[in-house]
Every structure is written in structure tokens, then in C-alpha cells.
Amino acid sequence: MDLIQSHRSEGEELSEHTSASRVIAQKPVVGNIVVRDKLFLLKPDFQDGGDQRYYCPHCAQLEGVLSFYPRLRKEIDVEYVDFARPRLAIVKLLGEENQDAPVLVVGGSLPPSVNVDNGSANAQVFISGEESIGLYLAQRYGIGLPH
């Protein structure tokens, strides 16, 4: 638990769900450049005004993929961010205009064998949306394709 606490952002609270599933990699970011693939998902049970609590179905779909293929948690970094904007961890890498989640920031460059819609910002390639991220994970890591 000390390793997880030392790598979370100041003031960040981890739920039982995220602390058990978070993967901490050594030096995942050099400067502001991601060197391993990094997937950003919204934390569940957020509020969007009022007392009602929500989860993001797009992020939940990728949680399902991570549960189907647990080895992915060892091969990519997964970070849970708050629903409220600005989502500083994403903004730091991709800018305010690209802070939607889910988003996967590609470590290094996009392999030539991967064919998915992508964007770029601040010298980072990123993939938005659960369908494109699922296709990327299948092509890059050899998991099943979404069908």
C-alpha cells in the first residue's frame, strides 16, 4: 500500500476498487511524455449535481475488458480520474480540449501495425472512446477484438 500511496496525486482518495486494481509502473512519464501506454478512466460513483451517483458506461466497458484480460494491467498503466473538470492528469498531457474519458495515451509512437482513429496533442498520440481503445488494445496487445 505504501507504493500506491507514494504514487497517487496529493489529496487523491482511492476506493477499495481502484486501490486493488491500480498498476504502478516505474517511470511511466518522462517529463510530460508518456513512455508506456496509459489509460485514463473516470472513478465510479461520481456526482454530477444533486445527490444522485453515477458511473461512466464507456469507462465501465473498458473495466470489463481489463477484467477479461487481467494481464493488460501489467502491460499498461491505468489511472482513475475524478469526473469534475478540469481533469488535471489528462490536461497535463493532452491539454484542456482533450480531457474526455476514457482516453488512452500511447506510450512512444503509434506502431505501424495499429490502425485506429487517433489524435495528437503536446507530442502525445492518444485514442479516445471505448471502441477505438478496444481496437487498439486488440491490435497492440493481442487480446480479442470487440464484436
Short mmCIF file of N, CA, C and O in Angstrom, two decimals:
data_model
loop_
_atom_site.label_atom_id
_atom_site.label_comp_id
_atom_site.label_asym_id
_atom_site.label_seq_id
_atom_site.Cartn_x
_atom_site.Cartn_y
_atom_site.Cartn_z
N MET A 1 0.82 -1.19 0.00
CA MET A 1 0.00 0.00 0.00
C MET A 1 0.86 1.26 0.00
O MET A 1 0.46 2.25 -0.57
N ASP A 2 2.03 1.22 0.62
CA ASP A 2 2.88 2.40 0.63
C ASP A 2 3.27 2.82 -0.78
O ASP A 2 3.36 3.99 -1.09
N LEU A 3 3.54 1.84 -1.67
CA LEU A 3 3.91 2.15 -3.05
C LEU A 3 2.78 2.89 -3.75
O LEU A 3 3.00 3.88 -4.43
N ILE A 4 1.56 2.41 -3.54
CA ILE A 4 0.41 3.08 -4.17
C ILE A 4 0.26 4.49 -3.60
O ILE A 4 0.09 5.44 -4.34
N GLN A 5 0.34 4.63 -2.29
CA GLN A 5 0.18 5.95 -1.70
C GLN A 5 1.24 6.92 -2.17
O GLN A 5 0.97 8.08 -2.40
N SER A 6 2.45 6.44 -2.38
CA SER A 6 3.52 7.35 -2.79
C SER A 6 3.38 7.79 -4.24
O SER A 6 4.01 8.75 -4.64
N HIS A 7 2.58 7.12 -5.03
CA HIS A 7 2.44 7.46 -6.44
C HIS A 7 1.11 8.09 -6.79
O HIS A 7 0.88 8.42 -7.93
N ARG A 8 0.23 8.27 -5.82
CA ARG A 8 -1.04 8.92 -6.16
C ARG A 8 -0.90 10.42 -5.98
O ARG A 8 -0.03 10.90 -5.27
N SER A 9 -1.75 11.13 -6.65
CA SER A 9 -1.67 12.59 -6.56
C SER A 9 -2.13 13.05 -5.19
O SER A 9 -2.91 12.39 -4.53
N GLU A 10 -1.65 14.20 -4.80
CA GLU A 10 -1.94 14.73 -3.48
C GLU A 10 -3.44 14.90 -3.30
O GLU A 10 -4.13 15.45 -4.15
N GLY A 11 -3.94 14.40 -2.18
CA GLY A 11 -5.36 14.54 -1.88
C GLY A 11 -6.23 13.51 -2.56
O GLY A 11 -7.43 13.49 -2.37
N GLU A 12 -5.68 12.64 -3.38
CA GLU A 12 -6.49 11.66 -4.10
C GLU A 12 -6.90 10.54 -3.16
O GLU A 12 -6.09 10.00 -2.45
N GLU A 13 -8.16 10.25 -3.14
CA GLU A 13 -8.66 9.14 -2.35
C GLU A 13 -8.88 7.96 -3.28
O GLU A 13 -9.47 8.08 -4.34
N LEU A 14 -8.40 6.80 -2.87
CA LEU A 14 -8.60 5.60 -3.66
C LEU A 14 -9.68 4.75 -3.02
O LEU A 14 -9.63 4.48 -1.84
N SER A 15 -10.64 4.33 -3.81
CA SER A 15 -11.65 3.43 -3.29
C SER A 15 -11.05 2.04 -3.22
O SER A 15 -9.98 1.78 -3.76
N GLU A 16 -11.75 1.14 -2.57
CA GLU A 16 -11.28 -0.24 -2.49
C GLU A 16 -11.08 -0.79 -3.90
O GLU A 16 -10.13 -1.49 -4.19
N HIS A 17 -11.98 -0.43 -4.82
CA HIS A 17 -11.92 -0.91 -6.19
C HIS A 17 -10.63 -0.46 -6.89
O HIS A 17 -9.93 -1.25 -7.48
N THR A 18 -10.33 0.83 -6.82
CA THR A 18 -9.18 1.32 -7.57
C THR A 18 -7.87 0.94 -6.93
O THR A 18 -6.91 0.68 -7.61
N SER A 19 -7.79 0.88 -5.60
CA SER A 19 -6.52 0.53 -4.98
C SER A 19 -6.16 -0.91 -5.26
O SER A 19 -4.99 -1.25 -5.40
N ALA A 20 -7.15 -1.77 -5.39
CA ALA A 20 -6.86 -3.18 -5.66
C ALA A 20 -6.47 -3.41 -7.11
O ALA A 20 -5.78 -4.36 -7.43
N SER A 21 -6.90 -2.51 -8.00
CA SER A 21 -6.68 -2.77 -9.41
C SER A 21 -5.62 -1.86 -10.04
O SER A 21 -5.27 -2.06 -11.19
N ARG A 22 -5.13 -0.87 -9.33
CA ARG A 22 -4.18 0.06 -9.90
C ARG A 22 -2.83 -0.61 -10.12
O ARG A 22 -2.35 -1.35 -9.28
N VAL A 23 -2.23 -0.36 -11.23
CA VAL A 23 -0.90 -0.86 -11.53
C VAL A 23 0.05 0.32 -11.53
O VAL A 23 -0.16 1.31 -12.20
N ILE A 24 1.12 0.22 -10.75
CA ILE A 24 2.11 1.27 -10.70
C ILE A 24 3.33 0.81 -11.47
O ILE A 24 3.91 -0.23 -11.18
N ALA A 25 3.71 1.56 -12.48
CA ALA A 25 4.89 1.23 -13.27
C ALA A 25 6.01 2.18 -12.89
O ALA A 25 5.77 3.30 -12.48
N GLN A 26 7.23 1.73 -13.05
CA GLN A 26 8.35 2.61 -12.79
C GLN A 26 8.50 3.57 -13.95
O GLN A 26 8.49 3.18 -15.11
N LYS A 27 8.63 4.84 -13.63
CA LYS A 27 8.86 5.91 -14.60
C LYS A 27 7.92 5.83 -15.81
O LYS A 27 8.38 5.73 -16.94
N PRO A 28 6.59 5.89 -15.59
CA PRO A 28 5.68 5.84 -16.73
C PRO A 28 5.68 7.12 -17.56
O PRO A 28 5.25 7.12 -18.70
N VAL A 29 6.15 8.23 -16.96
CA VAL A 29 6.19 9.51 -17.66
C VAL A 29 7.58 10.10 -17.49
O VAL A 29 8.12 10.14 -16.40
N VAL A 30 8.19 10.52 -18.59
CA VAL A 30 9.48 11.22 -18.54
C VAL A 30 9.21 12.63 -19.02
O VAL A 30 8.82 12.84 -20.16
N GLY A 31 9.40 13.61 -18.13
CA GLY A 31 8.97 14.98 -18.44
C GLY A 31 7.46 14.97 -18.54
O GLY A 31 6.78 14.55 -17.63
N ASN A 32 6.93 15.37 -19.66
CA ASN A 32 5.49 15.28 -19.91
C ASN A 32 5.17 14.26 -21.00
O ASN A 32 4.09 14.30 -21.58
N ILE A 33 6.10 13.36 -21.29
CA ILE A 33 5.88 12.37 -22.34
C ILE A 33 5.65 10.99 -21.72
O ILE A 33 6.45 10.51 -20.92
N VAL A 34 4.54 10.37 -22.06
CA VAL A 34 4.22 9.03 -21.57
C VAL A 34 5.08 8.03 -22.32
O VAL A 34 5.18 8.07 -23.55
N VAL A 35 5.74 7.12 -21.58
CA VAL A 35 6.60 6.12 -22.21
C VAL A 35 5.97 4.73 -22.21
O VAL A 35 6.47 3.84 -22.88
N ARG A 36 4.90 4.56 -21.47
CA ARG A 36 4.08 3.34 -21.51
C ARG A 36 2.66 3.78 -21.82
O ARG A 36 2.26 4.88 -21.47
N ASP A 37 1.90 2.92 -22.47
CA ASP A 37 0.51 3.25 -22.71
C ASP A 37 -0.17 3.53 -21.37
O ASP A 37 0.05 2.81 -20.38
N LYS A 38 -0.99 4.58 -21.36
CA LYS A 38 -1.66 4.98 -20.13
C LYS A 38 -3.14 5.21 -20.42
O LYS A 38 -3.49 6.06 -21.24
N LEU A 39 -3.98 4.47 -19.74
CA LEU A 39 -5.42 4.55 -19.90
C LEU A 39 -6.01 5.35 -18.75
O LEU A 39 -5.77 5.04 -17.59
N PHE A 40 -6.78 6.37 -19.09
CA PHE A 40 -7.47 7.18 -18.09
C PHE A 40 -8.95 6.80 -18.09
O PHE A 40 -9.59 6.82 -19.14
N LEU A 41 -9.46 6.48 -16.90
CA LEU A 41 -10.86 6.14 -16.71
C LEU A 41 -11.43 7.02 -15.60
O LEU A 41 -10.69 7.42 -14.69
N LEU A 42 -12.73 7.28 -15.67
CA LEU A 42 -13.39 8.03 -14.61
C LEU A 42 -13.63 7.10 -13.42
O LEU A 42 -14.01 5.95 -13.58
N LYS A 43 -13.41 7.65 -12.22
CA LYS A 43 -13.74 6.92 -11.00
C LYS A 43 -15.25 6.71 -10.94
O LYS A 43 -16.01 7.61 -11.29
N PRO A 44 -15.70 5.54 -10.49
CA PRO A 44 -17.15 5.31 -10.35
C PRO A 44 -17.71 6.06 -9.15
O PRO A 44 -16.97 6.53 -8.29
N ASP A 45 -19.04 6.14 -9.11
CA ASP A 45 -19.78 6.78 -8.01
C ASP A 45 -19.56 8.28 -7.93
O ASP A 45 -19.51 8.85 -6.85
N PHE A 46 -19.46 8.93 -9.10
CA PHE A 46 -19.31 10.38 -9.08
C PHE A 46 -20.69 11.04 -9.06
O PHE A 46 -21.69 10.42 -9.38
N GLN A 47 -20.70 12.28 -8.66
CA GLN A 47 -21.93 13.08 -8.68
C GLN A 47 -21.80 14.16 -9.74
O GLN A 47 -20.72 14.67 -9.98
N ASP A 48 -22.94 14.46 -10.36
CA ASP A 48 -22.98 15.49 -11.40
C ASP A 48 -24.10 16.46 -11.04
O ASP A 48 -25.08 16.59 -11.75
N GLY A 49 -23.95 17.10 -9.88
CA GLY A 49 -25.00 17.96 -9.36
C GLY A 49 -26.04 17.10 -8.66
O GLY A 49 -26.35 16.00 -9.11
N GLY A 50 -26.54 17.53 -7.56
CA GLY A 50 -27.52 16.75 -6.81
C GLY A 50 -26.87 15.60 -6.05
O GLY A 50 -25.66 15.50 -5.93
N ASP A 51 -27.74 14.70 -5.56
CA ASP A 51 -27.27 13.60 -4.72
C ASP A 51 -27.11 12.29 -5.48
O ASP A 51 -26.58 11.32 -4.94
N GLN A 52 -27.59 12.24 -6.71
CA GLN A 52 -27.50 11.01 -7.49
C GLN A 52 -26.05 10.67 -7.80
O GLN A 52 -25.26 11.55 -8.11
N ARG A 53 -25.70 9.38 -7.71
CA ARG A 53 -24.35 8.93 -8.05
C ARG A 53 -24.39 8.18 -9.37
O ARG A 53 -25.38 7.53 -9.69
N TYR A 54 -23.29 8.30 -10.13
CA TYR A 54 -23.22 7.74 -11.47
C TYR A 54 -21.93 6.97 -11.68
O TYR A 54 -20.98 7.11 -10.93
N TYR A 55 -21.92 6.21 -12.77
CA TYR A 55 -20.68 5.65 -13.31
C TYR A 55 -20.71 5.92 -14.80
O TYR A 55 -21.76 6.13 -15.39
N CYS A 56 -19.54 5.93 -15.42
CA CYS A 56 -19.44 6.15 -16.86
C CYS A 56 -19.55 4.81 -17.58
O CYS A 56 -18.69 3.94 -17.38
N PRO A 57 -20.58 4.59 -18.40
CA PRO A 57 -20.71 3.30 -19.08
C PRO A 57 -19.57 3.04 -20.07
O PRO A 57 -19.21 1.88 -20.30
N HIS A 58 -18.98 4.09 -20.62
CA HIS A 58 -17.87 3.92 -21.56
C HIS A 58 -16.64 3.41 -20.81
O HIS A 58 -15.92 2.52 -21.29
N CYS A 59 -16.39 3.96 -19.63
CA CYS A 59 -15.28 3.50 -18.79
C CYS A 59 -15.56 2.10 -18.26
O CYS A 59 -14.65 1.27 -18.17
N ALA A 60 -16.82 1.84 -17.91
CA ALA A 60 -17.19 0.52 -17.40
C ALA A 60 -16.94 -0.56 -18.45
O ALA A 60 -16.52 -1.67 -18.12
N GLN A 61 -17.16 -0.24 -19.72
CA GLN A 61 -16.89 -1.21 -20.78
C GLN A 61 -15.40 -1.57 -20.79
O GLN A 61 -15.04 -2.74 -20.92
N LEU A 62 -14.54 -0.58 -20.62
CA LEU A 62 -13.10 -0.86 -20.60
C LEU A 62 -12.69 -1.57 -19.32
O LEU A 62 -11.77 -2.39 -19.33
N GLU A 63 -13.37 -1.30 -18.21
CA GLU A 63 -13.14 -2.08 -16.98
C GLU A 63 -13.43 -3.55 -17.25
O GLU A 63 -12.71 -4.43 -16.78
N GLY A 64 -14.47 -3.80 -18.02
CA GLY A 64 -14.80 -5.17 -18.40
C GLY A 64 -13.68 -5.82 -19.21
O GLY A 64 -13.31 -6.97 -18.99
N VAL A 65 -13.14 -5.08 -20.16
CA VAL A 65 -12.02 -5.59 -20.97
C VAL A 65 -10.83 -5.90 -20.06
O VAL A 65 -10.20 -6.95 -20.19
N LEU A 66 -10.54 -5.00 -19.12
CA LEU A 66 -9.43 -5.24 -18.18
C LEU A 66 -9.69 -6.46 -17.31
O LEU A 66 -8.75 -7.18 -16.95
N SER A 67 -10.95 -6.73 -16.98
CA SER A 67 -11.23 -7.93 -16.18
C SER A 67 -11.17 -9.20 -17.03
O SER A 67 -10.78 -10.25 -16.53
N PHE A 68 -11.51 -9.10 -18.31
CA PHE A 68 -11.38 -10.25 -19.20
C PHE A 68 -9.91 -10.59 -19.45
O PHE A 68 -9.56 -11.75 -19.63
N TYR A 69 -9.08 -9.57 -19.51
CA TYR A 69 -7.65 -9.73 -19.83
C TYR A 69 -6.81 -9.08 -18.73
O TYR A 69 -6.23 -8.01 -18.93
N PRO A 70 -6.72 -9.72 -17.56
CA PRO A 70 -6.01 -9.10 -16.43
C PRO A 70 -4.54 -8.79 -16.70
O PRO A 70 -3.97 -7.89 -16.09
N ARG A 71 -3.92 -9.47 -17.64
CA ARG A 71 -2.51 -9.19 -17.96
C ARG A 71 -2.32 -7.77 -18.48
O ARG A 71 -1.24 -7.20 -18.37
N LEU A 72 -3.38 -7.17 -19.02
CA LEU A 72 -3.27 -5.79 -19.51
C LEU A 72 -2.87 -4.83 -18.41
O LEU A 72 -2.15 -3.87 -18.65
N ARG A 73 -3.32 -5.08 -17.18
CA ARG A 73 -2.98 -4.20 -16.06
C ARG A 73 -1.49 -4.22 -15.76
O ARG A 73 -0.98 -3.30 -15.12
N LYS A 74 -0.80 -5.24 -16.22
CA LYS A 74 0.66 -5.31 -16.06
C LYS A 74 1.38 -4.67 -17.23
O LYS A 74 2.54 -4.33 -17.13
N GLU A 75 0.69 -4.53 -18.35
CA GLU A 75 1.31 -4.03 -19.57
C GLU A 75 1.03 -2.56 -19.86
O GLU A 75 1.76 -1.94 -20.64
N ILE A 76 -0.04 -2.04 -19.28
CA ILE A 76 -0.36 -0.63 -19.45
C ILE A 76 -0.59 -0.02 -18.06
O ILE A 76 -0.82 -0.74 -17.08
N ASP A 77 -0.51 1.29 -17.98
CA ASP A 77 -0.83 1.99 -16.75
C ASP A 77 -2.28 2.42 -16.82
O ASP A 77 -2.76 2.85 -17.88
N VAL A 78 -2.98 2.28 -15.71
CA VAL A 78 -4.38 2.70 -15.63
C VAL A 78 -4.48 3.73 -14.51
O VAL A 78 -4.00 3.49 -13.40
N GLU A 79 -5.05 4.88 -14.85
CA GLU A 79 -5.24 5.93 -13.84
C GLU A 79 -6.69 6.34 -13.81
O GLU A 79 -7.30 6.58 -14.86
N TYR A 80 -7.23 6.41 -12.60
CA TYR A 80 -8.61 6.82 -12.39
C TYR A 80 -8.63 8.30 -12.03
O TYR A 80 -7.89 8.73 -11.17
N VAL A 81 -9.49 9.04 -12.73
CA VAL A 81 -9.59 10.49 -12.52
C VAL A 81 -11.00 10.83 -12.09
O VAL A 81 -11.96 10.11 -12.37
N ASP A 82 -11.11 11.97 -11.40
CA ASP A 82 -12.42 12.46 -10.97
C ASP A 82 -13.23 12.92 -12.17
O ASP A 82 -12.68 13.34 -13.19
N PHE A 83 -14.55 12.88 -12.02
CA PHE A 83 -15.45 13.36 -13.06
C PHE A 83 -15.32 14.87 -13.27
O PHE A 83 -15.36 15.36 -14.40
N ALA A 84 -15.15 15.60 -12.18
CA ALA A 84 -15.10 17.06 -12.24
C ALA A 84 -13.95 17.53 -13.13
O ALA A 84 -12.88 16.93 -13.15
N ARG A 85 -14.22 18.58 -13.87
CA ARG A 85 -13.20 19.19 -14.70
C ARG A 85 -12.63 20.40 -13.99
O ARG A 85 -13.35 21.03 -13.24
N PRO A 86 -11.43 20.75 -14.24
CA PRO A 86 -10.50 20.11 -15.18
C PRO A 86 -9.94 18.80 -14.60
O PRO A 86 -9.76 18.67 -13.39
N ARG A 87 -9.73 17.86 -15.48
CA ARG A 87 -9.12 16.57 -15.12
C ARG A 87 -7.63 16.73 -15.32
O ARG A 87 -7.08 16.46 -16.39
N LEU A 88 -6.99 17.22 -14.28
CA LEU A 88 -5.62 17.73 -14.37
C LEU A 88 -4.62 16.72 -14.91
O LEU A 88 -3.72 17.10 -15.67
N ALA A 89 -4.74 15.46 -14.56
CA ALA A 89 -3.78 14.46 -15.05
C ALA A 89 -3.85 14.35 -16.57
O ALA A 89 -2.82 14.18 -17.24
N ILE A 90 -5.05 14.45 -17.13
CA ILE A 90 -5.22 14.38 -18.59
C ILE A 90 -4.81 15.70 -19.22
O ILE A 90 -4.11 15.73 -20.23
N VAL A 91 -5.25 16.80 -18.62
CA VAL A 91 -4.92 18.13 -19.15
C VAL A 91 -3.41 18.32 -19.23
O VAL A 91 -2.89 18.87 -20.22
N LYS A 92 -2.69 17.85 -18.24
CA LYS A 92 -1.23 17.99 -18.22
C LYS A 92 -0.59 17.35 -19.46
O LYS A 92 0.37 17.88 -20.00
N LEU A 93 -1.17 16.25 -19.92
CA LEU A 93 -0.61 15.55 -21.08
C LEU A 93 -1.20 16.00 -22.41
O LEU A 93 -0.49 16.08 -23.41
N LEU A 94 -2.52 16.27 -22.43
CA LEU A 94 -3.20 16.48 -23.71
C LEU A 94 -3.85 17.84 -23.88
O LEU A 94 -4.41 18.13 -24.94
N GLY A 95 -3.83 18.66 -22.85
CA GLY A 95 -4.47 19.97 -22.94
C GLY A 95 -5.94 19.91 -22.55
O GLY A 95 -6.56 18.85 -22.54
N GLU A 96 -6.49 21.09 -22.24
CA GLU A 96 -7.89 21.18 -21.78
C GLU A 96 -8.89 20.66 -22.80
O GLU A 96 -9.92 20.11 -22.43
N GLU A 97 -8.61 20.85 -24.07
CA GLU A 97 -9.57 20.46 -25.10
C GLU A 97 -9.66 18.95 -25.31
O GLU A 97 -10.53 18.47 -26.03
N ASN A 98 -8.78 18.18 -24.68
CA ASN A 98 -8.75 16.72 -24.87
C ASN A 98 -8.87 15.97 -23.55
O ASN A 98 -8.26 14.92 -23.37
N GLN A 99 -9.70 16.45 -22.62
CA GLN A 99 -9.77 15.83 -21.30
C GLN A 99 -10.94 14.87 -21.12
O GLN A 99 -11.25 14.45 -20.00
N ASP A 100 -11.58 14.47 -22.22
CA ASP A 100 -12.65 13.49 -22.11
C ASP A 100 -12.08 12.14 -21.68
O ASP A 100 -10.92 11.82 -21.94
N ALA A 101 -12.90 11.33 -21.06
CA ALA A 101 -12.51 9.98 -20.66
C ALA A 101 -13.64 9.04 -21.08
O ALA A 101 -14.80 9.44 -21.08
N PRO A 102 -13.27 7.83 -21.48
CA PRO A 102 -11.94 7.25 -21.43
C PRO A 102 -11.04 7.76 -22.54
O PRO A 102 -11.50 8.08 -23.64
N VAL A 103 -9.75 7.78 -22.23
CA VAL A 103 -8.74 8.13 -23.22
C VAL A 103 -7.48 7.32 -22.92
O VAL A 103 -7.15 7.10 -21.76
N LEU A 104 -6.83 6.87 -23.97
CA LEU A 104 -5.57 6.14 -23.83
C LEU A 104 -4.48 6.97 -24.48
O LEU A 104 -4.59 7.34 -25.65
N VAL A 105 -3.45 7.28 -23.70
CA VAL A 105 -2.29 8.00 -24.23
C VAL A 105 -1.27 6.94 -24.61
O VAL A 105 -0.89 6.10 -23.80
N VAL A 106 -0.87 6.96 -25.87
CA VAL A 106 0.05 5.95 -26.40
C VAL A 106 1.45 6.23 -25.90
O VAL A 106 1.95 7.36 -26.02
N GLY A 107 2.09 5.21 -25.36
CA GLY A 107 3.49 5.33 -24.95
C GLY A 107 4.38 5.29 -26.17
O GLY A 107 4.30 4.37 -26.99
N GLY A 108 5.21 6.29 -26.35
CA GLY A 108 6.05 6.34 -27.54
C GLY A 108 5.23 6.75 -28.74
O GLY A 108 4.43 7.68 -28.68
N SER A 109 5.38 6.02 -29.83
CA SER A 109 4.63 6.34 -31.04
C SER A 109 3.68 5.20 -31.38
O SER A 109 3.84 4.08 -30.90
N LEU A 110 2.72 5.50 -32.21
CA LEU A 110 1.74 4.50 -32.64
C LEU A 110 2.43 3.49 -33.54
O LEU A 110 3.03 3.86 -34.55
N PRO A 111 2.37 2.20 -33.19
CA PRO A 111 3.01 1.19 -34.04
C PRO A 111 2.38 1.18 -35.44
O PRO A 111 1.16 1.36 -35.56
N PRO A 112 3.18 0.97 -36.48
CA PRO A 112 2.63 0.97 -37.85
C PRO A 112 1.56 -0.09 -38.07
O PRO A 112 0.70 0.07 -38.91
N SER A 113 1.60 -1.17 -37.29
CA SER A 113 0.63 -2.25 -37.45
C SER A 113 -0.73 -1.93 -36.85
O SER A 113 -1.69 -2.66 -37.06
N VAL A 114 -0.84 -0.82 -36.12
CA VAL A 114 -2.09 -0.46 -35.46
C VAL A 114 -2.84 0.54 -36.33
O VAL A 114 -2.29 1.56 -36.74
N ASN A 115 -4.10 0.24 -36.60
CA ASN A 115 -4.92 1.07 -37.45
C ASN A 115 -6.19 1.47 -36.69
O ASN A 115 -7.19 0.76 -36.74
N VAL A 116 -6.12 2.58 -35.96
CA VAL A 116 -7.28 3.11 -35.23
C VAL A 116 -7.30 4.62 -35.36
O VAL A 116 -6.25 5.25 -35.58
N ASP A 117 -8.49 5.20 -35.22
CA ASP A 117 -8.58 6.66 -35.19
C ASP A 117 -7.83 7.17 -33.98
O ASP A 117 -7.92 6.59 -32.89
N ASN A 118 -7.07 8.24 -34.17
CA ASN A 118 -6.30 8.79 -33.06
C ASN A 118 -6.13 10.28 -33.24
O ASN A 118 -6.39 10.83 -34.29
N GLY A 119 -5.69 10.90 -32.19
CA GLY A 119 -5.40 12.33 -32.21
C GLY A 119 -4.01 12.55 -31.66
O GLY A 119 -3.34 11.60 -31.23
N SER A 120 -3.59 13.78 -31.66
CA SER A 120 -2.30 14.10 -31.04
C SER A 120 -2.36 15.49 -30.44
O SER A 120 -3.07 16.37 -30.93
N ALA A 121 -1.63 15.63 -29.35
CA ALA A 121 -1.53 16.92 -28.65
C ALA A 121 -0.29 16.88 -27.79
O ALA A 121 0.02 15.85 -27.18
N ASN A 122 0.44 17.98 -27.77
CA ASN A 122 1.63 18.10 -26.92
C ASN A 122 2.61 16.94 -27.13
O ASN A 122 3.13 16.38 -26.17
N ALA A 123 2.84 16.57 -28.37
CA ALA A 123 3.77 15.49 -28.74
C ALA A 123 3.30 14.12 -28.25
O ALA A 123 4.10 13.19 -28.14
N GLN A 124 2.03 13.96 -27.95
CA GLN A 124 1.46 12.69 -27.50
C GLN A 124 0.40 12.23 -28.49
O GLN A 124 -0.44 13.03 -28.92
N VAL A 125 0.41 10.94 -28.80
CA VAL A 125 -0.67 10.34 -29.57
C VAL A 125 -1.68 9.79 -28.57
O VAL A 125 -1.30 9.21 -27.56
N PHE A 126 -2.96 10.01 -28.84
CA PHE A 126 -3.98 9.48 -27.94
C PHE A 126 -5.15 8.90 -28.71
O PHE A 126 -5.37 9.22 -29.89
N ILE A 127 -5.87 8.02 -28.04
CA ILE A 127 -7.04 7.36 -28.62
C ILE A 127 -8.20 7.59 -27.67
O ILE A 127 -8.08 7.33 -26.46
N SER A 128 -9.30 8.08 -28.19
CA SER A 128 -10.48 8.38 -27.38
C SER A 128 -11.60 7.40 -27.66
O SER A 128 -11.75 6.92 -28.78
N GLY A 129 -12.40 7.15 -26.65
CA GLY A 129 -13.59 6.32 -26.81
C GLY A 129 -13.32 4.85 -26.63
O GLY A 129 -12.28 4.34 -27.04
N GLU A 130 -14.28 4.19 -26.02
CA GLU A 130 -14.10 2.77 -25.69
C GLU A 130 -13.94 1.87 -26.91
O GLU A 130 -13.18 0.90 -26.86
N GLU A 131 -14.61 2.16 -28.00
CA GLU A 131 -14.50 1.28 -29.18
C GLU A 131 -13.11 1.38 -29.80
O GLU A 131 -12.47 0.35 -30.09
N SER A 132 -12.62 2.57 -30.00
CA SER A 132 -11.28 2.74 -30.59
C SER A 132 -10.20 2.22 -29.65
O SER A 132 -9.24 1.59 -30.09
N ILE A 133 -10.37 2.45 -28.35
CA ILE A 133 -9.39 1.94 -27.38
C ILE A 133 -9.41 0.41 -27.39
O ILE A 133 -8.36 -0.22 -27.36
N GLY A 134 -10.59 -0.18 -27.45
CA GLY A 134 -10.69 -1.65 -27.52
C GLY A 134 -10.00 -2.20 -28.75
O GLY A 134 -9.28 -3.21 -28.68
N LEU A 135 -10.18 -1.55 -29.90
CA LEU A 135 -9.49 -1.98 -31.13
C LEU A 135 -7.98 -1.85 -30.98
O LEU A 135 -7.22 -2.74 -31.39
N TYR A 136 -7.54 -0.74 -30.41
CA TYR A 136 -6.10 -0.54 -30.19
C TYR A 136 -5.53 -1.64 -29.30
O TYR A 136 -4.49 -2.22 -29.61
N LEU A 137 -6.20 -1.92 -28.18
CA LEU A 137 -5.71 -2.95 -27.27
C LEU A 137 -5.63 -4.31 -27.95
O LEU A 137 -4.68 -5.07 -27.74
N ALA A 138 -6.62 -4.61 -28.79
CA ALA A 138 -6.60 -5.88 -29.52
C ALA A 138 -5.42 -5.94 -30.49
O ALA A 138 -4.71 -6.95 -30.57
N GLN A 139 -5.21 -4.86 -31.23
CA GLN A 139 -4.13 -4.85 -32.23
C GLN A 139 -2.75 -4.80 -31.58
O GLN A 139 -1.82 -5.43 -32.05
N ARG A 140 -2.61 -4.06 -30.50
CA ARG A 140 -1.30 -3.88 -29.88
C ARG A 140 -0.93 -5.00 -28.92
O ARG A 140 0.22 -5.38 -28.82
N TYR A 141 -1.92 -5.52 -28.19
CA TYR A 141 -1.64 -6.49 -27.14
C TYR A 141 -2.18 -7.89 -27.42
O TYR A 141 -2.04 -8.78 -26.57
N GLY A 142 -2.80 -8.08 -28.56
CA GLY A 142 -3.22 -9.41 -28.95
C GLY A 142 -4.40 -9.98 -28.18
O GLY A 142 -4.57 -11.19 -28.13
N ILE A 143 -5.24 -9.11 -27.61
CA ILE A 143 -6.46 -9.60 -26.97
C ILE A 143 -7.54 -9.74 -28.03
O ILE A 143 -7.33 -9.36 -29.19
N GLY A 144 -8.68 -10.28 -27.66
CA GLY A 144 -9.78 -10.44 -28.60
C GLY A 144 -10.29 -9.09 -29.10
O GLY A 144 -10.20 -8.08 -28.41
N LEU A 145 -10.82 -9.11 -30.31
CA LEU A 145 -11.43 -7.92 -30.90
C LEU A 145 -12.84 -7.74 -30.35
O LEU A 145 -13.55 -8.72 -30.11
N PRO A 146 -13.28 -6.50 -30.19
CA PRO A 146 -14.68 -6.28 -29.85
C PRO A 146 -15.58 -6.74 -31.01
O PRO A 146 -15.21 -6.57 -32.18
N HIS A 147 -16.72 -7.32 -30.71
CA HIS A 147 -17.59 -7.84 -31.77
C HIS A 147 -19.02 -7.44 -31.52
O HIS A 147 -19.55 -7.54 -30.49
#
